[in-house]
CSV table of N, CA and C in Angstrom, one decimal:
chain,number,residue,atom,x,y,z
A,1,UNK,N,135.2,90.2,120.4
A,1,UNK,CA,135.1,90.5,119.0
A,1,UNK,C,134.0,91.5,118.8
A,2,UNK,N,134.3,92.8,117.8
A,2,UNK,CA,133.1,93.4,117.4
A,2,UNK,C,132.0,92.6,117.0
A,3,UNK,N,131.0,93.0,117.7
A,3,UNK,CA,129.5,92.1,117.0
A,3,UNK,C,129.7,92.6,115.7
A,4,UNK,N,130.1,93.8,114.8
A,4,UNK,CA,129.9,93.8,113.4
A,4,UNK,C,130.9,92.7,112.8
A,5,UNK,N,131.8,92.2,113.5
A,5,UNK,CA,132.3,90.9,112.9
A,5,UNK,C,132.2,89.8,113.1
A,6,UNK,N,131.4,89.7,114.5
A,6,UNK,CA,130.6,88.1,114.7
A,6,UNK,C,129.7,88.3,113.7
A,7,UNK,N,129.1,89.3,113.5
A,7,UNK,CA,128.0,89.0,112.4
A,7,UNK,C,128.4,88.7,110.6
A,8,UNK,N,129.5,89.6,110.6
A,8,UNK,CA,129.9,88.7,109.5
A,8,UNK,C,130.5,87.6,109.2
A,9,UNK,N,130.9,87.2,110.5
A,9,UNK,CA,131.5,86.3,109.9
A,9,UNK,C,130.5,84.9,110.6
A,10,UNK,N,129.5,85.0,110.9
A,10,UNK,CA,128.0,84.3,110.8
A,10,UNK,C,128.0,84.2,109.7
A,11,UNK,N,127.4,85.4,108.9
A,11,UNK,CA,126.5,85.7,107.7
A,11,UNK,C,127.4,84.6,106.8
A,12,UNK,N,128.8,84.8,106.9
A,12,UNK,CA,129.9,84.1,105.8
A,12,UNK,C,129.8,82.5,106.2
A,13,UNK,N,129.7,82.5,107.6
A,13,UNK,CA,129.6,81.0,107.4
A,13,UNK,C,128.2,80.1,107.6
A,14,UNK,N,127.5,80.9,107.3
A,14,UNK,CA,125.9,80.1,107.1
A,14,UNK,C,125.4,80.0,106.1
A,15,UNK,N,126.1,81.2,105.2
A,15,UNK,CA,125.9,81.2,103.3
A,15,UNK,C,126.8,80.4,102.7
A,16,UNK,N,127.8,80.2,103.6
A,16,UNK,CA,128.6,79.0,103.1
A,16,UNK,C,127.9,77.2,102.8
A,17,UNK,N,127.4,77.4,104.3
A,17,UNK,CA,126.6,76.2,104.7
A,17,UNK,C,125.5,75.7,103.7
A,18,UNK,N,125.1,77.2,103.5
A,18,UNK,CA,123.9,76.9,102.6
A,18,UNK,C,124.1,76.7,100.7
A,19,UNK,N,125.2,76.6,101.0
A,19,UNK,CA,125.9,76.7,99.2
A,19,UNK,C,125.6,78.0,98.3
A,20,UNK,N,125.2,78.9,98.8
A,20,UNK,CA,124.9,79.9,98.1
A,20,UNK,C,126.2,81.0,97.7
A,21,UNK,N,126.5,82.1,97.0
A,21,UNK,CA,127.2,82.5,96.4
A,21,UNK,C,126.9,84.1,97.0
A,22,UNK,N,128.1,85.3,97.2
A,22,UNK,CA,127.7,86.0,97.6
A,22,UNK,C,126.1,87.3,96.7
A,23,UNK,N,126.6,86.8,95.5
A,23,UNK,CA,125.4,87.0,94.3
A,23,UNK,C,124.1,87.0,94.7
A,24,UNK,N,124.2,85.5,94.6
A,24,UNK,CA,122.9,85.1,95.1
A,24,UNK,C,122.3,85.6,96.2
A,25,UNK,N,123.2,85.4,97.4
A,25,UNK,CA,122.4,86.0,98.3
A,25,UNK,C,121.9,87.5,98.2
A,26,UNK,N,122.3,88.2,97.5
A,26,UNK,CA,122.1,89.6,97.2
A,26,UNK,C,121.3,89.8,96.4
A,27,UNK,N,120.9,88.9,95.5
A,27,UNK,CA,119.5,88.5,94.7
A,27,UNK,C,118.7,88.3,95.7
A,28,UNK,N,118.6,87.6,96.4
A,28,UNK,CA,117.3,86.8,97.1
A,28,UNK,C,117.3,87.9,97.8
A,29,UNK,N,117.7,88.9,98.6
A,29,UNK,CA,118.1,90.2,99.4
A,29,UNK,C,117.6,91.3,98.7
A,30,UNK,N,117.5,91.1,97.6
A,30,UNK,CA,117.3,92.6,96.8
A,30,UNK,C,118.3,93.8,96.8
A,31,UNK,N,119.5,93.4,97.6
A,31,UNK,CA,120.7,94.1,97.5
A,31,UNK,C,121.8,93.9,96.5
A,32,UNK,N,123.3,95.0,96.7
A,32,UNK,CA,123.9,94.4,95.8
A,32,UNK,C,125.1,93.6,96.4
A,33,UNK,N,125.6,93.0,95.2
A,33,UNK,CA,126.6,91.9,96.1
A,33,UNK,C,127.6,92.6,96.6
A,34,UNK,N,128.0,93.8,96.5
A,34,UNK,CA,129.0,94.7,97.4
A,34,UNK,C,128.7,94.8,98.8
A,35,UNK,N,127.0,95.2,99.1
A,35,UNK,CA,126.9,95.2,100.0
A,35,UNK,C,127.1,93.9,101.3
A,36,UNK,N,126.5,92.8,100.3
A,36,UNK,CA,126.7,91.4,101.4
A,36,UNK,C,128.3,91.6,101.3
A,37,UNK,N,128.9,91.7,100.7
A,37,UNK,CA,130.9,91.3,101.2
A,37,UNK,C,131.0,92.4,102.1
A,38,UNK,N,130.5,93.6,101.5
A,38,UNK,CA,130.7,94.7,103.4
A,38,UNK,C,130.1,93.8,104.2
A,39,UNK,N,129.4,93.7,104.5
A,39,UNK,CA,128.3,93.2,106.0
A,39,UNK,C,129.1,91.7,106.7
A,40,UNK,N,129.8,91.0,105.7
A,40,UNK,CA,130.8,90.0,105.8
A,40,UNK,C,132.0,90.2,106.3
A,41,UNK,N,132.5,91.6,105.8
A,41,UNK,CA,133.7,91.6,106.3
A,41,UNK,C,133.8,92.4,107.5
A,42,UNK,N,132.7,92.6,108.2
A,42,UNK,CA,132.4,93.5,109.1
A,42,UNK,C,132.4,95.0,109.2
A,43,UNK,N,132.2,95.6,108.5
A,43,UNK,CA,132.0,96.7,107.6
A,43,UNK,C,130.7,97.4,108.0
A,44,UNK,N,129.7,96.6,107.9
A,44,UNK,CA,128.3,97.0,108.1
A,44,UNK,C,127.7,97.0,109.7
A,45,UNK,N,127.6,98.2,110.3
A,45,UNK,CA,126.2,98.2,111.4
A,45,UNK,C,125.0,98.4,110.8
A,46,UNK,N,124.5,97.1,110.7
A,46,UNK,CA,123.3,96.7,110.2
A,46,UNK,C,122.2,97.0,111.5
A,47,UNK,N,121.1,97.0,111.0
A,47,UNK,CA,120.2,97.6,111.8
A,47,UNK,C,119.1,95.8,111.9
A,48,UNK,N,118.5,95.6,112.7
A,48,UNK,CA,117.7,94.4,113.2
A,48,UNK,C,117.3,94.2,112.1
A,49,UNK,N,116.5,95.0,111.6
A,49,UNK,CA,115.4,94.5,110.3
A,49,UNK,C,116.4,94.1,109.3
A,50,UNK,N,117.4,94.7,109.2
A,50,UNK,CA,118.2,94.3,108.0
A,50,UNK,C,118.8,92.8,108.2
A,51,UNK,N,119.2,92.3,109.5
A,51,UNK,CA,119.8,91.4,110.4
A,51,UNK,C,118.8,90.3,110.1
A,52,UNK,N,117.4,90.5,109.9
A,52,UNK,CA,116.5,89.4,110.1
A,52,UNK,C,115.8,89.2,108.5
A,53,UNK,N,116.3,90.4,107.9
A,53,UNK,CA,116.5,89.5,106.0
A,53,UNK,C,117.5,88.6,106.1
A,54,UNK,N,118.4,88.9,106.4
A,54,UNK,CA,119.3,88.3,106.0
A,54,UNK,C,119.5,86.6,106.5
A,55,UNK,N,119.0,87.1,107.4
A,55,UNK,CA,118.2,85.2,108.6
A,55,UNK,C,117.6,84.5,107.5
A,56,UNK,N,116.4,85.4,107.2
A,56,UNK,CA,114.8,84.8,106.2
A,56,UNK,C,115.9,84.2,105.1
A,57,UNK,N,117.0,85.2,104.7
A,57,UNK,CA,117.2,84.6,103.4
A,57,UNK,C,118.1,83.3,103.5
A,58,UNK,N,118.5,82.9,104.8
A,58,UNK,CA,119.2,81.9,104.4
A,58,UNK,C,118.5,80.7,105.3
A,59,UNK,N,117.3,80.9,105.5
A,59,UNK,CA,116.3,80.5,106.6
A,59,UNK,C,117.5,79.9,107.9
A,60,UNK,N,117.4,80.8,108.9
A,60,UNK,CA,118.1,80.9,109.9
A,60,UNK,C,117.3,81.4,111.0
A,61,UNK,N,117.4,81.2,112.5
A,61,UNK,CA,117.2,82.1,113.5
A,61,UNK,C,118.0,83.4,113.4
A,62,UNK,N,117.3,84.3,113.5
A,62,UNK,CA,118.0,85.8,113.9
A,62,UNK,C,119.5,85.9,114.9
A,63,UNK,N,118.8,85.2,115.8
A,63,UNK,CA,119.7,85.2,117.0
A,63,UNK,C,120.7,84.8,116.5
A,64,UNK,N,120.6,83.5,115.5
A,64,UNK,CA,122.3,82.6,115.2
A,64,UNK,C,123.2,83.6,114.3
A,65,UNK,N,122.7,84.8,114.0
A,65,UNK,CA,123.6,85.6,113.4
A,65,UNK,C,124.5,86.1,114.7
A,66,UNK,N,124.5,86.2,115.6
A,66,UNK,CA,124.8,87.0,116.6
A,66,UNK,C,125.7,86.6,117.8
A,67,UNK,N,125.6,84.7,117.4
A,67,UNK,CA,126.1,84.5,118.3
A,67,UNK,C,127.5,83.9,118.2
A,68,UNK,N,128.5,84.1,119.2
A,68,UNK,CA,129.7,83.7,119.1
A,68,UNK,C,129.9,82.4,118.9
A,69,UNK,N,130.3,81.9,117.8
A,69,UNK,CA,130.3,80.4,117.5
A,69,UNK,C,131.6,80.3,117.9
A,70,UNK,N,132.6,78.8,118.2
A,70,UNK,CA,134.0,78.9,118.5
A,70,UNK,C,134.9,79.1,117.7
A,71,UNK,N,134.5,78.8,116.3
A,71,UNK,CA,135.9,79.0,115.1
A,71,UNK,C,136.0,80.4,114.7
A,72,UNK,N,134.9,81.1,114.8
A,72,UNK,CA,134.9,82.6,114.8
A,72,UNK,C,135.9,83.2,115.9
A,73,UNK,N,135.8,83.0,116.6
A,73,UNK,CA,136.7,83.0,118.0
A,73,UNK,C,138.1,82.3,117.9
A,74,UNK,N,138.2,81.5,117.6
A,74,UNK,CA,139.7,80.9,117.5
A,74,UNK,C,139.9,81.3,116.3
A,75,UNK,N,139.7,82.1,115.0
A,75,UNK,CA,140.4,82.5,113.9
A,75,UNK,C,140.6,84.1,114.0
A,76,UNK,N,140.2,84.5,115.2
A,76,UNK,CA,140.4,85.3,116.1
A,76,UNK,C,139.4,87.3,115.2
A,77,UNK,N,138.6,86.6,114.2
A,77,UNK,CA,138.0,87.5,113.6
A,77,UNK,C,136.9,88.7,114.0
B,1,UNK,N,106.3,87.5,114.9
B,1,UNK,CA,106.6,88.4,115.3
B,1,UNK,C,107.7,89.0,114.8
B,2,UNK,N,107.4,90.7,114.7
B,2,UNK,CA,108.4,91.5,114.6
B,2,UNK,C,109.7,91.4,115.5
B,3,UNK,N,111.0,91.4,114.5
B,3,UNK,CA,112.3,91.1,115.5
B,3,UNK,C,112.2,93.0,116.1
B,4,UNK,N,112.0,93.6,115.9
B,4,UNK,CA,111.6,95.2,116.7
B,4,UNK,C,110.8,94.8,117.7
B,5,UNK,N,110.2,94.1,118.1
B,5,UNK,CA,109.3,94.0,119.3
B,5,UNK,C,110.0,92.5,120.0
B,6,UNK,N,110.1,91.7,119.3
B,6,UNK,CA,111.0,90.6,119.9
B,6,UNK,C,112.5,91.1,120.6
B,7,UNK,N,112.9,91.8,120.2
B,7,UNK,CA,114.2,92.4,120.7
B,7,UNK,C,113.4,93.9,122.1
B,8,UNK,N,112.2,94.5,122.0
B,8,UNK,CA,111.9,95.0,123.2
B,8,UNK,C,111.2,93.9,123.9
B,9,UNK,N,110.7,92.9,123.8
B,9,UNK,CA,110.7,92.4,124.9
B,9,UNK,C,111.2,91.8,125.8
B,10,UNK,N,112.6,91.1,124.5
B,10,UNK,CA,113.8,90.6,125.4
B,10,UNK,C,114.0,91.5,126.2
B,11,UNK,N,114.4,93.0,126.2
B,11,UNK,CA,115.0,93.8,126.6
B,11,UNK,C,114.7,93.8,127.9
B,12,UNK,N,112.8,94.4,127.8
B,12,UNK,CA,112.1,94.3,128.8
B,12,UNK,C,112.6,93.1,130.1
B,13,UNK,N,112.1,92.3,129.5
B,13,UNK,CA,112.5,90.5,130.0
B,13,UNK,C,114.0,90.8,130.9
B,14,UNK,N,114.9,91.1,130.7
B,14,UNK,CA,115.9,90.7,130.7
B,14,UNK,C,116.7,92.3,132.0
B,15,UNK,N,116.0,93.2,131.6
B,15,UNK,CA,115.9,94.5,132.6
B,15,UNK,C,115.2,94.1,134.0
B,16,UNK,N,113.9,94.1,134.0
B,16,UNK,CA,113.3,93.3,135.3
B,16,UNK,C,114.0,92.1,135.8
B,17,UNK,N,114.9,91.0,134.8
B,17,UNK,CA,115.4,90.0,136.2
B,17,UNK,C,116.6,90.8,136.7
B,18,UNK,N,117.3,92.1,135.9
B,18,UNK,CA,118.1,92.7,136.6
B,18,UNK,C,117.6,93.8,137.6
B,19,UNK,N,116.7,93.3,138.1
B,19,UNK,CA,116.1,94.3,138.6
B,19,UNK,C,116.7,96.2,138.6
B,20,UNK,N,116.3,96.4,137.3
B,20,UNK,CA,116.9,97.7,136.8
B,20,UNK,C,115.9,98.5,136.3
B,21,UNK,N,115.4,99.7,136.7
B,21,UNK,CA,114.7,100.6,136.2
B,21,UNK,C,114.9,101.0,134.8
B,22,UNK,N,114.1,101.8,134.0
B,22,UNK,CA,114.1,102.3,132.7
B,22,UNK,C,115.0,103.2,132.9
B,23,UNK,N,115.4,103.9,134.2
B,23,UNK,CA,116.1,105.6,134.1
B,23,UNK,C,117.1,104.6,134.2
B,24,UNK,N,117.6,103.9,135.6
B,24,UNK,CA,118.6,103.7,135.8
B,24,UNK,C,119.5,102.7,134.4
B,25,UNK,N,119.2,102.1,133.5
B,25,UNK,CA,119.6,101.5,132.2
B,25,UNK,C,119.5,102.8,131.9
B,26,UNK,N,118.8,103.8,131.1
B,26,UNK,CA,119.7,105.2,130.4
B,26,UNK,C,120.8,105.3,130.9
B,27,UNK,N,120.6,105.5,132.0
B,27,UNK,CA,122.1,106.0,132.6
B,27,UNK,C,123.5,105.6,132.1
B,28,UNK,N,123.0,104.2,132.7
B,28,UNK,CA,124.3,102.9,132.0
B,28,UNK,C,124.5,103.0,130.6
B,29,UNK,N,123.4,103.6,129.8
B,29,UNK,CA,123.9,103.3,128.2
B,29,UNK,C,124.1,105.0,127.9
B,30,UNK,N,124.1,105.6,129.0
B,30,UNK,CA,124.1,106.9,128.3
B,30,UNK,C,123.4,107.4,127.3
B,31,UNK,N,121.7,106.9,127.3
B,31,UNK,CA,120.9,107.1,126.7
B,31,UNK,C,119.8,108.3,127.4
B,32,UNK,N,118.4,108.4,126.9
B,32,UNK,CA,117.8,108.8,127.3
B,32,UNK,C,116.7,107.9,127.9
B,33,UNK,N,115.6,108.3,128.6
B,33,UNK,CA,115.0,107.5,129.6
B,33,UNK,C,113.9,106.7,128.2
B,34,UNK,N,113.6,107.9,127.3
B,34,UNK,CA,112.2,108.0,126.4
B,34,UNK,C,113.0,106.7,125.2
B,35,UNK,N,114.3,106.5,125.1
B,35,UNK,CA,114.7,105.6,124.0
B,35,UNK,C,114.6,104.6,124.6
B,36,UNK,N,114.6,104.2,125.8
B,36,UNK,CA,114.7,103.0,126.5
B,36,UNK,C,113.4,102.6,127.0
B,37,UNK,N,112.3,103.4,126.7
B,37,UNK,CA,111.4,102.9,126.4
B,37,UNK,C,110.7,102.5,125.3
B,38,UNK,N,110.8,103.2,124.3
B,38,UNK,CA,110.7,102.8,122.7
B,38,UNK,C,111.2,101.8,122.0
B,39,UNK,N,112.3,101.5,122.9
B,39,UNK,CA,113.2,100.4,122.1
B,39,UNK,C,112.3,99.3,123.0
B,40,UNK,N,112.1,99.0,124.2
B,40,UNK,CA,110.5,98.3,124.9
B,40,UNK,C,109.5,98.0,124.1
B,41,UNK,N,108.6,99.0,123.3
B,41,UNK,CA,107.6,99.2,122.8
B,41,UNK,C,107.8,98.9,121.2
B,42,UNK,N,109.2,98.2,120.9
B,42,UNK,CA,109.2,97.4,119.8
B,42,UNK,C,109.4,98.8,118.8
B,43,UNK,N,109.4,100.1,119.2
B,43,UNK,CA,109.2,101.0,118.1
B,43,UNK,C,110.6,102.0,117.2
B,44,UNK,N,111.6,100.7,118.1
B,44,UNK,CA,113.0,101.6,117.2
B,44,UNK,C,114.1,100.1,116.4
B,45,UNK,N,114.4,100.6,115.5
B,45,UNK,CA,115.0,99.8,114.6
B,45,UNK,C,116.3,99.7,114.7
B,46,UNK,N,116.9,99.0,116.1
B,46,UNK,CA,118.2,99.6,116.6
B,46,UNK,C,118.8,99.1,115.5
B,47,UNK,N,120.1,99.4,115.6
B,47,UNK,CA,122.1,98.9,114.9
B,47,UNK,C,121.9,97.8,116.0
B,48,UNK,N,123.1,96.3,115.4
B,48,UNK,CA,123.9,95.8,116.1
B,48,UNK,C,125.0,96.6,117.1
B,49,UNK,N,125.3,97.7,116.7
B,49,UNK,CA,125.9,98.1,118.1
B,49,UNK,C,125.0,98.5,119.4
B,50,UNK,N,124.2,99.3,119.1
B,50,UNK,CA,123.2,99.5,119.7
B,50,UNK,C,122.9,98.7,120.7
B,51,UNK,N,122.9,98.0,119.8
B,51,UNK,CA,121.8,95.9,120.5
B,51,UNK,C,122.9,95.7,121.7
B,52,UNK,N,124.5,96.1,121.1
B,52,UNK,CA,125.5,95.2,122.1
B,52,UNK,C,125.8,96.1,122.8
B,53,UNK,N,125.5,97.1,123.2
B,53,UNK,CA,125.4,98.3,124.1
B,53,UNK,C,124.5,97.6,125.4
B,54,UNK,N,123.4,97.7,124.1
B,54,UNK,CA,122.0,96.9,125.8
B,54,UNK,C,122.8,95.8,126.5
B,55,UNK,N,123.3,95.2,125.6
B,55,UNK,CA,123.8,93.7,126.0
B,55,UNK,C,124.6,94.1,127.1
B,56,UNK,N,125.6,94.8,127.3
B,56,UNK,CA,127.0,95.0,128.5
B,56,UNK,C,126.3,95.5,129.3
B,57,UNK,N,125.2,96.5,129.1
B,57,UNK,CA,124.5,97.4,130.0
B,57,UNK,C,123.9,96.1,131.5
B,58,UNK,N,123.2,95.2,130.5
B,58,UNK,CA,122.5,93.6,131.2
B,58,UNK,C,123.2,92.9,131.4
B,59,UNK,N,124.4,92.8,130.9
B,59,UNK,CA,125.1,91.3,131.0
B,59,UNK,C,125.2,90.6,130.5
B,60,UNK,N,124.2,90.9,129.7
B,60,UNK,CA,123.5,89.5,128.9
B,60,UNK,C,124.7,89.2,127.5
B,61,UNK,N,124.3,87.8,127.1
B,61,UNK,CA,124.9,87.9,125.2
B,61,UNK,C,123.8,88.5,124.3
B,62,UNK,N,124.7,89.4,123.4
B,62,UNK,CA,123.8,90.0,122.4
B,62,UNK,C,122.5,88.9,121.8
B,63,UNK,N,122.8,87.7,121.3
B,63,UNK,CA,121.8,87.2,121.0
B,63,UNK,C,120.6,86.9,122.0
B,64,UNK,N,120.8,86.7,122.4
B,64,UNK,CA,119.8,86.9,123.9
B,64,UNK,C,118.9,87.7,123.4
B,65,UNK,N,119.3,88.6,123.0
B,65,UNK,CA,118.1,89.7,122.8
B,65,UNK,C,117.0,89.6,121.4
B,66,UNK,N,117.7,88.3,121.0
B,66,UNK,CA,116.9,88.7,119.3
B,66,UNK,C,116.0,86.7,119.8
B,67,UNK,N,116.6,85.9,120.4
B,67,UNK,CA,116.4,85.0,120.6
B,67,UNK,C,114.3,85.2,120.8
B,68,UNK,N,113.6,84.0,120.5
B,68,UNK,CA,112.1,83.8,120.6
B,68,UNK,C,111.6,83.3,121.6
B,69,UNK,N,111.4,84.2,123.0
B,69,UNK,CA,111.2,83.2,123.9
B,69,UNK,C,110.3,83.0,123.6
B,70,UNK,N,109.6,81.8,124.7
B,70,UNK,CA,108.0,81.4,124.8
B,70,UNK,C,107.0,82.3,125.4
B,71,UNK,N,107.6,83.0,126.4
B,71,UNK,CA,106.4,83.7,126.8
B,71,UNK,C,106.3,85.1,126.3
B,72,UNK,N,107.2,85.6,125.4
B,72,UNK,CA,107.0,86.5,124.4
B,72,UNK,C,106.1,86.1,123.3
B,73,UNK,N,106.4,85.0,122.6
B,73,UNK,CA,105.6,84.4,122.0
B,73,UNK,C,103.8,84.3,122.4
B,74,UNK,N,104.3,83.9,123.6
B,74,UNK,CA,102.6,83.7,123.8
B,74,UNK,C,102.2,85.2,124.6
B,75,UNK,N,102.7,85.8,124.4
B,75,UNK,CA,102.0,87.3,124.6
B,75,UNK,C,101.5,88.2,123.7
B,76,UNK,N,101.8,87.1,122.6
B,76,UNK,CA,101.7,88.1,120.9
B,76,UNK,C,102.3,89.4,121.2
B,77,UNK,N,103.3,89.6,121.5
B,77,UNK,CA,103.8,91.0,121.5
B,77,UNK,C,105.0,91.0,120.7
């Protein structure tokens, strides 16, 4: 899988976890909510620093953005 | 710690058990010798492709690289 879509589809399923909206997370981000649905749908090569807001904002490890979970994998994204 | 310096020292870390020189990694990533040290020295703000570039170059999983080890940690670097 492209890492730009293990990472979105991290970013989608941790902001999920965390009940947050893609809004919100773009509030707490100081970005706009266009951009978190790019970065979601894999769209975005985000750069580390940007990678490790987006951790902070959903208090996460950096790393767990990154890493191959199995449903990400079996939904073949 | 900076994920820019946490991601060069994985790098670091993770080059030496491959026992792989700084030129010889340019090579493999088709880089230059001087970015493969900067990106060491914590001082470049790679892309997730980037990052998954290093990653095939090592072997390693991309998270790997962003992961907190301990003895990075206790190096304050």
């Amino acid at each position: 899988m492209d890492i730009r879509h293990t990472f979105g589809s991290n970013l989608k399923h941790y902001r999920t976890e965390a009940n947050m909206s893609q809004a919100a997370l773009a509030v707490k981000m100081g970005v706009d909510r266009a951009h978190v649905s790019a970065m979601e749908r894999g769209q975005q090569n985000v750069t580390i620093i940007t990678l490790w807001h987006v951790a902070q904002a959903l208090d996460i490890a950096p790393a767990a953005l990154l890493n191959e979970r199995d449903e990400a994998r079996l939904a073949g994204r």
